[in-house]
PDB file of C-alpha atoms in Angstrom:
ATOM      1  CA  UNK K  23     123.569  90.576  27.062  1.00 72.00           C
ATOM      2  CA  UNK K  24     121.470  87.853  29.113  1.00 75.00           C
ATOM      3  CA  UNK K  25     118.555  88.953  31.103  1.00 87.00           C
ATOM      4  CA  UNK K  26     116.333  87.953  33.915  1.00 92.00           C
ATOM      5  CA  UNK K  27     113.083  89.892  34.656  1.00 93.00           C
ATOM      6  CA  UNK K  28     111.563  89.443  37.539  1.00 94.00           C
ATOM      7  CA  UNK K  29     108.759  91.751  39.033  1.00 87.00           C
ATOM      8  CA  UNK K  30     110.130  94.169  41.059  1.00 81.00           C
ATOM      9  CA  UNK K  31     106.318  95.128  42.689  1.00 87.00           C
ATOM     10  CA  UNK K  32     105.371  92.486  45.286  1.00 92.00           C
ATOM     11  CA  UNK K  33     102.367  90.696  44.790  1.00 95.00           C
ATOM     12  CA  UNK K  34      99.412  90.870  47.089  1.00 96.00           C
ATOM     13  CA  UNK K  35      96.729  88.714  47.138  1.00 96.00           C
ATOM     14  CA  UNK K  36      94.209  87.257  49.817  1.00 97.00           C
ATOM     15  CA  UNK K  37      94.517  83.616  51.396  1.00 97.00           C
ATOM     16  CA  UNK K  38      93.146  80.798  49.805  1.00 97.00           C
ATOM     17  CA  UNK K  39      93.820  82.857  45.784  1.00 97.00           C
ATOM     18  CA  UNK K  40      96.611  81.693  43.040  1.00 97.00           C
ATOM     19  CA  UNK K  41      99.691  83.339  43.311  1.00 97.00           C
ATOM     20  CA  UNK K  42     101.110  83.526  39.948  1.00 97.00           C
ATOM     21  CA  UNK K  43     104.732  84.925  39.640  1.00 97.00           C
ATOM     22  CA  UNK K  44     106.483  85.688  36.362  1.00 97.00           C
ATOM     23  CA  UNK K  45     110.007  85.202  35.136  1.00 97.00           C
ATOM     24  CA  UNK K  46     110.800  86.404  31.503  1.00 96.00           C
ATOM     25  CA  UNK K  47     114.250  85.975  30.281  1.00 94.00           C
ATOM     26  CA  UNK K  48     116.190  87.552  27.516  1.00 91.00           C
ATOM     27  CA  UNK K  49     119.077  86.613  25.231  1.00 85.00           C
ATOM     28  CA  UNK K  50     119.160  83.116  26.736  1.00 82.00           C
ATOM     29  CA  UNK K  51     118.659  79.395  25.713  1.00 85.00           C
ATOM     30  CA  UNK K  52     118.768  77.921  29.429  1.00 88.00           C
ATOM     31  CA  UNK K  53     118.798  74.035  29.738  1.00 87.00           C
ATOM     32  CA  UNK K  54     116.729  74.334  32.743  1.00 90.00           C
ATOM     33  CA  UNK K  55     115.247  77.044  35.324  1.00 93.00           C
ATOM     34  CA  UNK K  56     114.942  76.929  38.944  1.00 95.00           C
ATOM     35  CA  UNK K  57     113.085  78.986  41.554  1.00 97.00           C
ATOM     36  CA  UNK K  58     114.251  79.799  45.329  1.00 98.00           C
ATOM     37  CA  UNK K  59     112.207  81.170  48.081  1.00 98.00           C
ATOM     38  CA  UNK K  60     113.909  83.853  50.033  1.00 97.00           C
ATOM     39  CA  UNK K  61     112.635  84.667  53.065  1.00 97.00           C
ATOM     40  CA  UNK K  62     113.789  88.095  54.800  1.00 94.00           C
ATOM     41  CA  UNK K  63     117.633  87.556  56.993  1.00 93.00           C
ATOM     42  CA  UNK K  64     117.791  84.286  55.141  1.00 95.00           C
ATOM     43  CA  UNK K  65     118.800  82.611  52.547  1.00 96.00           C
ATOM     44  CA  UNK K  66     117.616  81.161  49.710  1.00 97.00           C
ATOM     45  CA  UNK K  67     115.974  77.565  49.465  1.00 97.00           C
ATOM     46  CA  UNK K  68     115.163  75.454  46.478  1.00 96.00           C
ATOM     47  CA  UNK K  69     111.798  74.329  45.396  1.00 97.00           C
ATOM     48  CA  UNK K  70     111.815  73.250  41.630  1.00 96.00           C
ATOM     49  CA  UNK K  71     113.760  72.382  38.540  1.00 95.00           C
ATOM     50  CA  UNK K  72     112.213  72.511  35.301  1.00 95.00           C
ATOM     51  CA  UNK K  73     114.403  71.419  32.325  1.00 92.00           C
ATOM     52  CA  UNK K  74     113.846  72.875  28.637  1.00 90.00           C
ATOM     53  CA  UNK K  75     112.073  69.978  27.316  1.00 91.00           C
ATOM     54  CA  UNK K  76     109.464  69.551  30.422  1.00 93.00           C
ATOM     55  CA  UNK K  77     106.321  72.261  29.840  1.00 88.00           C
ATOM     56  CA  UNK K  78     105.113  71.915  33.673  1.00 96.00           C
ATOM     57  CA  UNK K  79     106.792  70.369  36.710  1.00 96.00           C
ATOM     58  CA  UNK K  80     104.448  70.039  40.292  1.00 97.00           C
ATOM     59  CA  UNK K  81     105.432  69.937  43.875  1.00 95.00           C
ATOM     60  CA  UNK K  82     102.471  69.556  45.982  1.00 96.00           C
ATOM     61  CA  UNK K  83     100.578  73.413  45.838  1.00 97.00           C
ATOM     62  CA  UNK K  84     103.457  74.581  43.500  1.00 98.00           C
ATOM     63  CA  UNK K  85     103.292  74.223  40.012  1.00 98.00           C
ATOM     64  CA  UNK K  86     105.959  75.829  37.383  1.00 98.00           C
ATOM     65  CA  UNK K  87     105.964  76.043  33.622  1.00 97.00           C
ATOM     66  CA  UNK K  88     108.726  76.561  31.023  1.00 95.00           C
ATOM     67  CA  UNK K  89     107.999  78.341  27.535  1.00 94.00           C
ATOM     68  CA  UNK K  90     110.697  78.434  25.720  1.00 91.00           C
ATOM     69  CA  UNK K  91     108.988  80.412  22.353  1.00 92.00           C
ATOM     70  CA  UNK K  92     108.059  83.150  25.081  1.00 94.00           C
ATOM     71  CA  UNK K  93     111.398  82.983  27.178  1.00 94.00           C
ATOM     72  CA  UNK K  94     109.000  82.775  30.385  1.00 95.00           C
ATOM     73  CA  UNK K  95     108.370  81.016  32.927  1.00 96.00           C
ATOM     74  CA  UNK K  96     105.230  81.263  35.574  1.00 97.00           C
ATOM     75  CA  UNK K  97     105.096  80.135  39.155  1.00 98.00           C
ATOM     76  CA  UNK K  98     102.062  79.348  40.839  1.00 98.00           C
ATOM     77  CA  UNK K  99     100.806  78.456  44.226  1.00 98.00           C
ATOM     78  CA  UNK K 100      97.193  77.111  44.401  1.00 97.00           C
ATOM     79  CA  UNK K 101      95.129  77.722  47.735  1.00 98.00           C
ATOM     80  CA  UNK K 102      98.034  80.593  48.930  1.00 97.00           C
ATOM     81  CA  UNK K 103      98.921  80.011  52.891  1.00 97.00           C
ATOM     82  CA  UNK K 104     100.847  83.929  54.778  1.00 97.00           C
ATOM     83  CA  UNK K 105     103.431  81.117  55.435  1.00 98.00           C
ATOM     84  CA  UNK K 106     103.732  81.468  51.508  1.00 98.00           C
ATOM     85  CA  UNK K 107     104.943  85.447  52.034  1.00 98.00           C
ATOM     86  CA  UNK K 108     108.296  85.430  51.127  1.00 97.00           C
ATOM     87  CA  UNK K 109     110.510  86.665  48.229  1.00 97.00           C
ATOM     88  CA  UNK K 110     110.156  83.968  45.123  1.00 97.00           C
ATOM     89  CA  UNK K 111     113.722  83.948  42.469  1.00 97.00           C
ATOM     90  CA  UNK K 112     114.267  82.651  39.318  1.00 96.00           C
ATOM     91  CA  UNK K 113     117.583  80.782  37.943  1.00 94.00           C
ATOM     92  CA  UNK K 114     118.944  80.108  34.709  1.00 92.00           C
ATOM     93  CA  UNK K 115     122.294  78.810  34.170  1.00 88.00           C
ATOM     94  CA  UNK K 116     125.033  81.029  33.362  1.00 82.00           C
ATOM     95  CA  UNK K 117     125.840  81.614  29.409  1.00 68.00           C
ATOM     96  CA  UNK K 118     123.398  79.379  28.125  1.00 57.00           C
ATOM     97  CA  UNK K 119     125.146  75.988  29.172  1.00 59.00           C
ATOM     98  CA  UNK K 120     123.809  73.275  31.382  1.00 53.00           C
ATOM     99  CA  UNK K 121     126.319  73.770  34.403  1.00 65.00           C
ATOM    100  CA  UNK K 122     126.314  74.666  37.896  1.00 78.00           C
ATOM    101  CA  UNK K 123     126.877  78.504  37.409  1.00 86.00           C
ATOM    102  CA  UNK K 124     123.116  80.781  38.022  1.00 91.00           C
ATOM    103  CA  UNK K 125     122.099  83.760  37.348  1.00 91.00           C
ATOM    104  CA  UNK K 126     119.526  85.044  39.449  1.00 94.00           C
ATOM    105  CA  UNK K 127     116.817  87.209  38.893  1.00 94.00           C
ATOM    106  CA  UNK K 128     115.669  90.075  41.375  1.00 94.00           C
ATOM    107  CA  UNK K 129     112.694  88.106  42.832  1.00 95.00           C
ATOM    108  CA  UNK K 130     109.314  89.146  43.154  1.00 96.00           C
ATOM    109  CA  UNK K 131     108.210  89.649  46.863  1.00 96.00           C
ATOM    110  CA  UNK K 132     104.462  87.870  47.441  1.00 97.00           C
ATOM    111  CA  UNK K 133     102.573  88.981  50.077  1.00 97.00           C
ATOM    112  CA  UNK K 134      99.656  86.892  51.297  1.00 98.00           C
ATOM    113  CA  UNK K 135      97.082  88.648  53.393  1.00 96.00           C
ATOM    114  CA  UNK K 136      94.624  86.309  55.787  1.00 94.00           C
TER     115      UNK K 136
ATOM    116  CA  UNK U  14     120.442  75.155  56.200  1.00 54.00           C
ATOM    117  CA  UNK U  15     121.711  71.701  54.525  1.00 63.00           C
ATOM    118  CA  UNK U  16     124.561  71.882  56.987  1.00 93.00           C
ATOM    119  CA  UNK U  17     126.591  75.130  55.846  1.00 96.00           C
ATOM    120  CA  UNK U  18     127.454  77.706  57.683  1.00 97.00           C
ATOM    121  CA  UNK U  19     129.273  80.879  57.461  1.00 98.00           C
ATOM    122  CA  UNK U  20     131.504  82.890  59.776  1.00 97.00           C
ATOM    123  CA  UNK U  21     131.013  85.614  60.827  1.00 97.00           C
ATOM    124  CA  UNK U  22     127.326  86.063  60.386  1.00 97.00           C
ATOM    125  CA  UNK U  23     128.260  90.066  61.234  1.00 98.00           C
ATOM    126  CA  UNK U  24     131.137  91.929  60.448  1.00 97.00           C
ATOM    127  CA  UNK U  25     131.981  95.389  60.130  1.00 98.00           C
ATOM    128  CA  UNK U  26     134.785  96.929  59.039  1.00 97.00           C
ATOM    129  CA  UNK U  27     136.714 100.006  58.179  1.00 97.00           C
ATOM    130  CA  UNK U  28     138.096 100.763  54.260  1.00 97.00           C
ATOM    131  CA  UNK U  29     141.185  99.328  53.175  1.00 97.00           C
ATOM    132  CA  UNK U  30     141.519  96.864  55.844  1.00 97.00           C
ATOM    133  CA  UNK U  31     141.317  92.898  55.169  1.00 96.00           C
ATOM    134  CA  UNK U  32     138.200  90.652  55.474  1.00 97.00           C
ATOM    135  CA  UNK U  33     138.050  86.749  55.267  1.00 98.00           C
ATOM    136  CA  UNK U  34     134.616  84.909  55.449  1.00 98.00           C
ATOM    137  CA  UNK U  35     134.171  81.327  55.992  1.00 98.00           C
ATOM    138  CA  UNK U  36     132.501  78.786  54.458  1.00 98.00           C
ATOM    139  CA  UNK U  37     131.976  75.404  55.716  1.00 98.00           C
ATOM    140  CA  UNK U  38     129.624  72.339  55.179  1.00 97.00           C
ATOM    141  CA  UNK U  39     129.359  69.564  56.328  1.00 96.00           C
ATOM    142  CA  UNK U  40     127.593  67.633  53.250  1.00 94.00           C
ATOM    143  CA  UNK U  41     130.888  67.026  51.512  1.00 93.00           C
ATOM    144  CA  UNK U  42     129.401  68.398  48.255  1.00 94.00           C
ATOM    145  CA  UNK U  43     131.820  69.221  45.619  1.00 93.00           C
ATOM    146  CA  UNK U  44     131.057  72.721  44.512  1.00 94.00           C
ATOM    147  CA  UNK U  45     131.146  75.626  46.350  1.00 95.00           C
ATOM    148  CA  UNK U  46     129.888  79.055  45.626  1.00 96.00           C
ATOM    149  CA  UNK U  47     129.825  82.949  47.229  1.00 97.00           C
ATOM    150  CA  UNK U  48     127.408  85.089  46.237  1.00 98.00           C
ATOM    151  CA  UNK U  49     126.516  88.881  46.679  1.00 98.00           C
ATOM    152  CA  UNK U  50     123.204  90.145  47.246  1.00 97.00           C
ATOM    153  CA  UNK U  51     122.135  93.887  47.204  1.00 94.00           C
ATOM    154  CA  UNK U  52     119.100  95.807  46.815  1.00 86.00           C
ATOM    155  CA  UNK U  53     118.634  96.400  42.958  1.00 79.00           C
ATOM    156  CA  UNK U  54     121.032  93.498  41.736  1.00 83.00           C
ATOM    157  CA  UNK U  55     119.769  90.524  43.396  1.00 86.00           C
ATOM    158  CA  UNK U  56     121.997  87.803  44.069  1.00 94.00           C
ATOM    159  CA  UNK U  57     125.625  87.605  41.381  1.00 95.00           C
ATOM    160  CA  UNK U  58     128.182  85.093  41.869  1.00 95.00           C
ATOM    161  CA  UNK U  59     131.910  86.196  43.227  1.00 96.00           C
ATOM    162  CA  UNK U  60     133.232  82.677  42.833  1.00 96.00           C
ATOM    163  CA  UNK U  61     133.003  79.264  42.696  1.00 93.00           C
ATOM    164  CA  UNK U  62     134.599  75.922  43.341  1.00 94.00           C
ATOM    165  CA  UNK U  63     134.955  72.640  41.657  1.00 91.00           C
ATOM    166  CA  UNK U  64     136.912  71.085  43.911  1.00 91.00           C
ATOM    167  CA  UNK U  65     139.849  71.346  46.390  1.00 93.00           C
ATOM    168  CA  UNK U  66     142.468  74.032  44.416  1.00 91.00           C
ATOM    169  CA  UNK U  67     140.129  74.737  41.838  1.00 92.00           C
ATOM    170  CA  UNK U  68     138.035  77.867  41.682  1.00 93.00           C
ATOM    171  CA  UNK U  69     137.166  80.094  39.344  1.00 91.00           C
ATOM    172  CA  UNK U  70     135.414  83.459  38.589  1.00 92.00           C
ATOM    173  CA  UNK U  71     132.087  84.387  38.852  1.00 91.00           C
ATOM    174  CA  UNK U  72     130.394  88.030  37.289  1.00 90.00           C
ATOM    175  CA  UNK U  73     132.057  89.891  40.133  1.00 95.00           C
ATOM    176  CA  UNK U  74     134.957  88.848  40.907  1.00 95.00           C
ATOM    177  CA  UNK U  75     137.100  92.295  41.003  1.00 96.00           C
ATOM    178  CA  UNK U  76     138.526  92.815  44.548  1.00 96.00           C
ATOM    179  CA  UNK U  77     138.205  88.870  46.065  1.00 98.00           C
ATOM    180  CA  UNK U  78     140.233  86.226  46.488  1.00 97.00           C
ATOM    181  CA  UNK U  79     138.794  82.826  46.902  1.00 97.00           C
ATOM    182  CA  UNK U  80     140.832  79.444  48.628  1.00 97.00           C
ATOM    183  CA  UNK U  81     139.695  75.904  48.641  1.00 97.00           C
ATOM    184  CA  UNK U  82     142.710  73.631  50.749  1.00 95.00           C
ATOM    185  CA  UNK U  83     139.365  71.247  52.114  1.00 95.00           C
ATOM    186  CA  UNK U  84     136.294  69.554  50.672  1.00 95.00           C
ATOM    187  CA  UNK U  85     133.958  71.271  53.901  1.00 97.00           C
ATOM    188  CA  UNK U  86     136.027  75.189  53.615  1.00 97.00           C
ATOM    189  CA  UNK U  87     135.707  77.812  51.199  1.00 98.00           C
ATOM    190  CA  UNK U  88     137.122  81.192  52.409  1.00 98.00           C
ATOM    191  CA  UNK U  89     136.182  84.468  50.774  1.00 98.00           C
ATOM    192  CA  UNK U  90     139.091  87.116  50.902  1.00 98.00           C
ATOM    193  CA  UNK U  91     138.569  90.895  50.429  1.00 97.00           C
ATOM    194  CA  UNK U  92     142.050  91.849  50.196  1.00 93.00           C
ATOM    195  CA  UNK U  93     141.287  95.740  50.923  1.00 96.00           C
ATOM    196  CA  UNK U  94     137.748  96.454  51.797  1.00 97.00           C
ATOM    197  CA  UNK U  95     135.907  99.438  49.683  1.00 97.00           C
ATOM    198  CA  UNK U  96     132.746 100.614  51.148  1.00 97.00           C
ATOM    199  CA  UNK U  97     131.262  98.917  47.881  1.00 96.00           C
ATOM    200  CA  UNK U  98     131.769  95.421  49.418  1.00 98.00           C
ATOM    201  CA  UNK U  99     128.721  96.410  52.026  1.00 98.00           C
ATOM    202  CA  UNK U 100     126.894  93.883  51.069  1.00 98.00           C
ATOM    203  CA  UNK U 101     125.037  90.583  52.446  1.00 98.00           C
ATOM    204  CA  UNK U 102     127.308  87.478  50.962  1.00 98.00           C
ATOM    205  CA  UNK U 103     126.001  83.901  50.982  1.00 98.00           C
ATOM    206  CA  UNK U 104     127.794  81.308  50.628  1.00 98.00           C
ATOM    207  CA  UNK U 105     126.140  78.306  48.763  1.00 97.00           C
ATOM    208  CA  UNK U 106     126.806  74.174  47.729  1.00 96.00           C
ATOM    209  CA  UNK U 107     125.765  71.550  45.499  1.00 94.00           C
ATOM    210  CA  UNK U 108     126.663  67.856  44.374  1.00 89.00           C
ATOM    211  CA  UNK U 109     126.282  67.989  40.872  1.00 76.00           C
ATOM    212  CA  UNK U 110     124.688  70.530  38.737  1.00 71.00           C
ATOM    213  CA  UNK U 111     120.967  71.907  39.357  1.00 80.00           C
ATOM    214  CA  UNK U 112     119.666  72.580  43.027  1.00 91.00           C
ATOM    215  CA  UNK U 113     122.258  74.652  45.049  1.00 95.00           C
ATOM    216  CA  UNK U 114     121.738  74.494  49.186  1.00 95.00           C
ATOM    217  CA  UNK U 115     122.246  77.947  50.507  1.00 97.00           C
ATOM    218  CA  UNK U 116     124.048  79.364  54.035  1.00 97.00           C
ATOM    219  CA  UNK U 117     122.687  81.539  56.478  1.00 96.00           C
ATOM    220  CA  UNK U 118     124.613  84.564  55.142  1.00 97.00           C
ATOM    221  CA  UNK U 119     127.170  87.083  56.366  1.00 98.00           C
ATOM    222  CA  UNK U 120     126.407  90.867  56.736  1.00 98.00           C
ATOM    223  CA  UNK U 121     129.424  93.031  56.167  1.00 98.00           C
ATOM    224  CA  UNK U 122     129.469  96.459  56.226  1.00 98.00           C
ATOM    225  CA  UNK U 123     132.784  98.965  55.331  1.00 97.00           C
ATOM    226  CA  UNK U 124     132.501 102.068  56.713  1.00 96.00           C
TER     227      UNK U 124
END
């Protein structure tokens, strides 16, 4: 069956560092991915797209990439801000076709510490 | 919140009784979609709309009921609550595929 693996530890690093989250995805041939923020009583808000034939996307201090060999995807955010402390999820598209059904991934809660 | 929001934002309720959550935006997007989220699952899909009368199922669809009669409202029926509906739902929308714009949720617990 299709699966999204997200990790479930959060992520602490110190202000100004990368943040690097990880997505790794099983059993799936998504036309694109997506990542959310979440953050805590909230819900969640859209930051990128990256389709199957784009290798990196950017968005100001985000960046994303897309292997498709590796069924992974990594999400970074240069010069990290403790506004950036939130819970980060990755999307795929349901059953490997391009439409509007997701499936989500657990998120990975990043904590950023001044 | 990309002009969506959900009623009640709180709700709880006792087993076996009926629960209806609304939807409603005010972007006059054509899809519509509730979602589940709990601690170890993340966020699955109940349902989802297409347009006005159409809907169908998401990955957890057993015990709701869905109803689309406008473009802005999208209710979410529990027909008998089971203390396994505690959950946090969001409601969510988009225009075409890709991005979806999410609500501010609804807690509901069953007790």
């Amino acid at each position: 069956s299709q699966k999204i693996e997200q990790n479930s530890e959060a992520l602490n690093i110190q202000e100004g560092k990368t943040a690097t989250l990880t997505c790794n995805y099983t059993n799936y041939s998504p036309a694109y991915l997506q990542w959310y923020r979440q953050d805590p009583g909230r819900g969640p808000v859209f930051l990128l797209l990256i389709r199957e034939n784009e290798k990196e996307k950017r968005k100001e201090r985000l960046k994303v990439t897309f292997d498709t060999t590796l069924k992974q995807s990594l999400f970074h955010i240069t010069a990290s801000q403790p506004a950036d402390s939130a819970t980060y999820l990755c999307a795929l598209p349901m059953n490997n076709n391009a439409g509007n059904m997701l499936t989500f991934g657990g998120g990975t809660r990043l904590m950023v510490k001044p | 919140d990309a002009g969506i929001t959900q009623s009640p934002r709180h709700k709880v309720t006792e087993t076996g009784t009926p629960v209806t959550l609304r939807c409603h935006q005010t972007e006059n997007h054509r899809y519509m979609y509730w979602y589940r989220q709990d601690p170890g699952h993340g966020l699955r899909l109940i349902h989802y709309s297409y347009g006005v009368k159409d809907t169908d199922k998401g990955e957890v669809s057993d015990g709701y009921s869905v109803s689309r009669s406008k473009t802005e409202d999208f209710l979410l029926t529990l027909e008998s609550a089971t203390s396994s509906q505690t959950s946090v739902y969001f409601c969510a929308i988009s225009e075409g595929r890709y991005e979806q714009y999410f609500g501010p949720g609804t807690r509901l617990t069953v007790t």
